[in-house]
């Protein structure tokens, strides 16, 4: 699956692979502590934010918002 | 305004369906989804995983139209917020369009839970609220869109089945290769002992 920014697709694939493994093998089994994909996500996110600005996609500052439901832990 | 709802049972456990739902795209049933990006993701203090995603869709507009209006403008975008609670075993997904909001709004909500009577199955309840704005045929158009949503929902469920099959095939392939490696190691060890 591609990213909205063509240049971000490879970064997205690396992150997705890491996340999918963590999700099925750790998170769903009740071990959500630790964030093995944090670095990959940061690199990928920077690329996507740039692409969104360039393409003028109308996301209302979503990526600048913290967690929306009041709780503070942010592992991304 | 039109409200559309549906309920469906998957013959798979909740963990399998949820894992597949997180990897739903790409799949052959939803070819118009051409891009998926995670904008933000975190585990909240209650242990629930929140993900905000952006979906890009391309509706097969003819090339000549694209060349007139410029390719950037043929994509429509949907934003999606999902919450997965691994303790209560619920996955809730809400999405709404962020393109053409002056013309139409489509808000969808999907909830995946273990089936209350059959814990190895998963129940999906789905609803969509459709609102076409400022047009006198809005009721008719909303009806058309409800039909589209209904047929897309069917494709979406088929898509999940497809992803589940793919994931199971990968697991089986991995296990078969591991068994093969083990047999070779045992044979080699037996040979070496002679």
Short mmCIF file of C-alpha atoms in Angstrom, two decimals:
data_model
loop_
_atom_site.label_atom_id
_atom_site.label_comp_id
_atom_site.label_asym_id
_atom_site.label_seq_id
_atom_site.Cartn_x
_atom_site.Cartn_y
_atom_site.Cartn_z
CA UNK A 1 0.00 0.00 0.00
CA UNK A 2 1.34 3.41 -0.88
CA UNK A 3 1.64 6.47 1.24
CA UNK A 4 -0.08 9.75 0.37
CA UNK A 5 3.44 11.03 -0.25
CA UNK A 6 5.19 8.91 -2.85
CA UNK A 7 8.55 9.48 -1.17
CA UNK A 8 7.22 8.14 2.13
CA UNK A 9 6.10 4.72 0.91
CA UNK A 10 9.28 2.89 1.88
CA UNK A 11 9.35 4.49 5.35
CA UNK A 12 5.70 3.56 5.71
CA UNK A 13 6.40 -0.07 4.80
CA UNK A 14 9.16 -0.39 7.37
CA UNK A 15 7.00 1.17 10.07
CA UNK A 16 3.94 -0.93 9.14
CA UNK A 17 5.92 -4.17 9.34
CA UNK A 18 7.19 -3.24 12.80
CA UNK A 19 3.77 -2.10 14.01
CA UNK A 20 1.84 -5.13 12.66
CA UNK A 21 4.21 -7.51 14.43
CA UNK A 22 4.02 -5.57 17.72
CA UNK A 23 0.24 -5.29 17.50
CA UNK A 24 -0.42 -9.01 17.01
CA UNK A 25 2.38 -10.44 19.19
CA UNK A 26 2.46 -7.94 22.03
CA UNK A 27 -0.38 -5.46 22.20
CA UNK A 28 -3.28 -7.88 21.72
CA UNK A 29 -1.69 -10.24 24.26
CA UNK A 30 -1.68 -7.56 26.92
CA UNK A 31 1.94 -6.44 26.66
CA UNK A 32 1.62 -2.89 25.46
CA UNK A 33 4.58 -1.44 27.29
CA UNK A 34 7.60 -0.55 25.19
CA UNK A 35 7.51 1.04 21.78
CA UNK A 36 9.88 -0.77 19.40
CA UNK A 37 8.60 1.23 16.43
CA UNK A 38 9.03 4.77 17.82
CA UNK A 39 12.05 5.74 15.72
CA UNK A 40 10.60 4.34 12.52
CA UNK A 41 7.35 6.17 13.20
CA UNK A 42 9.06 9.52 13.74
CA UNK A 43 10.89 9.33 10.41
CA UNK A 44 7.76 8.23 8.60
CA UNK A 45 5.62 10.91 10.25
CA UNK A 46 7.96 13.75 9.30
CA UNK A 47 7.75 12.65 5.68
CA UNK A 48 3.95 12.38 5.73
CA UNK A 49 3.44 15.75 7.37
CA UNK A 50 5.54 17.35 4.65
CA UNK A 51 3.53 15.58 1.92
CA UNK A 52 0.22 16.65 3.47
CA UNK A 53 1.31 20.30 3.49
CA UNK A 54 2.57 20.09 -0.07
CA UNK A 55 -0.65 18.53 -1.33
CA UNK A 56 -2.80 20.85 0.72
CA UNK A 57 -4.81 18.05 2.25
CA UNK A 58 -7.34 19.57 4.66
CA UNK A 59 -6.35 17.91 7.91
CA UNK A 60 -6.99 20.33 10.69
CA UNK A 61 -3.69 20.26 12.52
CA UNK A 62 -4.30 16.68 13.56
CA UNK A 63 -0.64 15.86 13.76
CA UNK A 64 -0.05 18.80 16.04
CA UNK A 65 -2.68 17.70 18.50
CA UNK A 66 -1.83 15.60 21.48
CA UNK A 67 -3.94 12.57 22.43
CA UNK A 68 -7.49 13.81 22.19
CA UNK A 69 -9.18 11.98 25.04
CA UNK A 70 -7.46 13.58 27.98
CA UNK A 71 -5.08 10.76 28.89
CA UNK A 72 -1.51 11.77 28.41
CA UNK A 73 0.71 8.82 27.53
CA UNK A 74 2.05 9.32 24.05
CA UNK A 75 4.20 6.57 22.63
CA UNK A 76 4.51 7.97 19.11
CA UNK B 1 -30.05 12.80 6.30
CA UNK B 2 -29.88 9.06 5.89
CA UNK B 3 -28.81 6.51 8.45
CA UNK B 4 -27.69 3.08 7.36
CA UNK B 5 -26.88 0.25 9.76
CA UNK B 6 -25.83 -3.36 9.49
CA UNK B 7 -24.62 -6.28 11.56
CA UNK B 8 -22.37 -9.12 10.47
CA UNK B 9 -20.73 -12.13 12.09
CA UNK B 10 -17.22 -13.25 11.12
CA UNK B 11 -16.41 -16.89 11.74
CA UNK B 12 -13.04 -15.92 13.27
CA UNK B 13 -11.93 -14.86 16.74
CA UNK B 14 -11.79 -11.18 17.60
CA UNK B 15 -7.97 -11.02 17.67
CA UNK B 16 -7.77 -12.39 14.12
CA UNK B 17 -10.39 -9.96 12.78
CA UNK B 18 -8.82 -6.97 14.55
CA UNK B 19 -5.32 -7.83 13.29
CA UNK B 20 -6.73 -8.11 9.76
CA UNK B 21 -8.67 -4.84 10.11
CA UNK B 22 -5.44 -2.99 10.96
CA UNK B 23 -3.95 -4.32 7.71
CA UNK B 24 -7.06 -4.10 5.58
CA UNK B 25 -5.46 -2.25 2.65
CA UNK B 26 -4.49 -3.05 -0.01
CA UNK B 27 -7.02 -5.69 -0.98
CA UNK B 28 -8.66 -6.58 -4.27
CA UNK B 29 -12.17 -5.66 -3.11
CA UNK B 30 -11.34 -2.03 -2.41
CA UNK B 31 -9.13 -1.02 -5.32
CA UNK B 32 -10.10 2.61 -5.02
CA UNK B 33 -8.17 2.96 -1.75
CA UNK B 34 -4.74 3.94 -3.03
CA UNK B 35 -3.03 5.28 0.06
CA UNK B 36 -3.16 4.78 3.80
CA UNK B 37 -1.08 6.75 6.28
CA UNK B 38 -0.91 6.82 10.05
CA UNK B 39 -0.97 10.41 11.22
CA UNK B 40 -0.82 9.74 14.92
CA UNK B 41 -0.84 6.74 17.18
CA UNK B 42 -0.55 6.24 20.92
CA UNK B 43 -1.56 3.96 23.78
CA UNK B 44 -3.57 5.90 26.34
CA UNK B 45 -3.27 5.57 30.10
CA UNK B 46 -6.10 3.02 30.03
CA UNK B 47 -4.10 0.77 27.68
CA UNK B 48 -6.20 1.49 24.60
CA UNK B 49 -4.50 2.01 21.25
CA UNK B 50 -5.63 5.12 19.36
CA UNK B 51 -4.76 5.55 15.70
CA UNK B 52 -5.55 8.47 13.44
CA UNK B 53 -5.21 7.55 9.79
CA UNK B 54 -5.61 9.22 6.44
CA UNK B 55 -7.03 7.25 3.53
CA UNK B 56 -6.61 8.42 -0.05
CA UNK B 57 -9.09 7.15 -2.57
CA UNK B 58 -9.07 7.36 -6.34
CA UNK B 59 -12.33 6.82 -8.16
CA UNK B 60 -11.10 5.98 -11.66
CA UNK B 61 -11.70 9.35 -13.23
CA UNK B 62 -10.92 9.20 -16.98
CA UNK B 63 -7.43 10.34 -17.97
CA UNK B 64 -8.71 13.23 -20.05
CA UNK B 65 -10.61 14.67 -17.10
CA UNK B 66 -7.53 14.25 -14.91
CA UNK B 67 -5.38 16.15 -17.38
CA UNK B 68 -7.88 19.01 -17.35
CA UNK B 69 -8.23 19.36 -13.61
CA UNK B 70 -4.76 18.21 -12.54
CA UNK B 71 -4.10 14.81 -10.98
CA UNK B 72 -3.81 16.09 -7.39
CA UNK B 73 -7.46 16.95 -7.36
CA UNK B 74 -8.85 13.54 -8.28
CA UNK B 75 -8.11 12.02 -4.93
CA UNK B 76 -10.62 12.15 -2.13
CA UNK B 77 -9.56 11.85 1.46
CA UNK B 78 -11.07 10.22 4.48
CA UNK B 79 -9.82 10.51 8.01
CA UNK B 80 -10.25 7.62 10.40
CA UNK B 81 -9.89 7.29 14.17
CA UNK B 82 -9.74 3.82 15.69
CA UNK B 83 -9.55 2.65 19.29
CA UNK B 84 -8.55 -0.90 20.21
CA UNK B 85 -9.13 -2.12 23.77
CA UNK B 86 -7.28 -5.44 24.20
CA UNK B 87 -8.79 -6.09 27.63
CA UNK B 88 -12.45 -5.48 26.80
CA UNK B 89 -11.82 -6.81 23.28
CA UNK B 90 -13.42 -4.02 21.32
CA UNK B 91 -12.26 -2.21 18.24
CA UNK B 92 -14.13 0.93 17.30
CA UNK B 93 -13.48 2.76 14.10
CA UNK B 94 -14.93 6.13 13.10
CA UNK B 95 -14.33 7.73 9.75
CA UNK B 96 -15.50 10.81 7.91
CA UNK B 97 -14.69 12.40 4.59
CA UNK B 98 -12.50 15.46 4.60
CA UNK B 99 -12.90 16.15 0.89
CA UNK B 100 -16.07 17.76 -0.48
CA UNK B 101 -17.35 18.48 3.00
CA UNK B 102 -19.27 21.42 1.57
CA UNK B 103 -21.30 18.98 -0.53
CA UNK B 104 -21.63 15.81 1.46
CA UNK B 105 -20.70 14.30 4.75
CA UNK B 106 -20.42 10.59 5.32
CA UNK B 107 -19.68 9.52 8.87
CA UNK B 108 -19.16 5.85 9.50
CA UNK B 109 -18.79 3.92 12.72
CA UNK B 110 -17.73 0.28 12.98
CA UNK B 111 -17.47 -1.76 16.16
CA UNK B 112 -15.88 -5.21 16.30
CA UNK B 113 -16.54 -7.35 19.39
CA UNK B 114 -16.45 -11.05 20.24
CA UNK B 115 -19.85 -12.59 19.56
CA UNK B 116 -21.71 -12.63 22.91
CA UNK B 117 -22.88 -16.25 22.49
CA UNK B 118 -20.06 -17.69 20.41
CA UNK B 119 -16.71 -16.41 21.70
CA UNK B 120 -14.72 -17.77 18.73
CA UNK B 121 -16.65 -15.51 16.40
CA UNK B 122 -16.68 -11.77 15.97
CA UNK B 123 -19.66 -9.48 15.54
CA UNK B 124 -19.38 -6.28 13.51
CA UNK B 125 -21.97 -3.54 13.87
CA UNK B 126 -21.72 -0.78 11.35
CA UNK B 127 -23.55 2.47 10.78
CA UNK B 128 -23.25 5.36 8.40
CA UNK B 129 -24.84 8.78 8.54
CA UNK B 130 -25.08 10.42 5.17
CA UNK B 131 -25.93 14.04 4.58
CA UNK B 132 -26.05 15.70 1.20
CA UNK B 133 -26.13 19.45 1.53
CA UNK B 134 -27.99 22.20 -0.19
CA UNK B 135 -29.42 20.16 -3.07
CA UNK B 136 -33.14 19.59 -3.63
CA UNK B 137 -32.64 15.94 -4.57
CA UNK B 138 -30.74 15.33 -1.38
CA UNK B 139 -33.04 12.58 -0.19
CA UNK B 140 -32.68 10.68 -3.45
CA UNK B 141 -28.90 11.17 -3.52
CA UNK B 142 -28.64 10.05 0.06
CA UNK B 143 -30.53 6.90 -0.90
CA UNK B 144 -28.05 6.26 -3.72
CA UNK B 145 -25.15 6.74 -1.35
CA UNK B 146 -26.69 4.41 1.20
CA UNK B 147 -26.82 1.71 -1.50
CA UNK B 148 -23.19 2.35 -2.35
CA UNK B 149 -22.24 2.16 1.31
CA UNK B 150 -24.14 -1.09 1.65
CA UNK B 151 -22.35 -2.71 -1.29
CA UNK B 152 -19.02 -1.29 -0.12
CA UNK B 153 -19.65 -2.73 3.34
CA UNK B 154 -20.09 -6.16 1.76
CA UNK B 155 -16.81 -5.67 -0.13
CA UNK B 156 -15.18 -4.53 3.09
CA UNK B 157 -16.21 -7.74 4.87
CA UNK B 158 -14.96 -9.83 1.94
CA UNK B 159 -11.74 -7.82 2.11
CA UNK B 160 -11.24 -8.78 5.77
CA UNK B 161 -11.82 -12.45 4.93
CA UNK B 162 -9.21 -12.09 2.17
CA UNK B 163 -6.68 -10.52 4.56
CA UNK B 164 -7.35 -13.21 7.20
CA UNK B 165 -6.71 -15.93 4.60
CA UNK B 166 -3.52 -14.22 3.50
CA UNK B 167 -2.24 -13.93 7.08
CA UNK B 168 -3.11 -17.59 7.81
CA UNK B 169 -1.33 -18.70 4.64
CA UNK B 170 1.78 -16.75 5.68
CA UNK B 171 1.72 -18.39 9.12
CA UNK B 172 1.31 -21.86 7.55
CA UNK B 173 4.15 -21.21 5.11
CA UNK B 174 6.41 -20.11 7.95
CA UNK B 175 5.49 -23.17 10.05
CA UNK B 176 6.08 -25.54 7.11
CA UNK B 177 9.47 -24.04 6.48
CA UNK B 178 10.33 -24.31 10.20
CA UNK B 179 9.29 -27.98 10.20
CA UNK B 180 11.46 -28.58 7.14
CA UNK B 181 14.46 -26.98 8.83
CA UNK B 182 13.91 -29.07 11.96
CA UNK B 183 13.69 -32.32 9.97
CA UNK B 184 16.93 -31.48 8.17
CA UNK B 185 18.67 -30.71 11.47
CA UNK B 186 17.48 -33.98 13.03
CA UNK B 187 18.55 -35.96 9.96
CA UNK B 188 21.96 -34.27 9.98
CA UNK B 189 22.42 -34.97 13.70
CA UNK B 190 21.40 -38.63 13.23
CA UNK B 191 23.85 -38.98 10.34
CA UNK B 192 26.65 -37.38 12.32
CA UNK B 193 26.13 -39.84 15.18
CA UNK B 194 26.69 -42.88 13.01
#
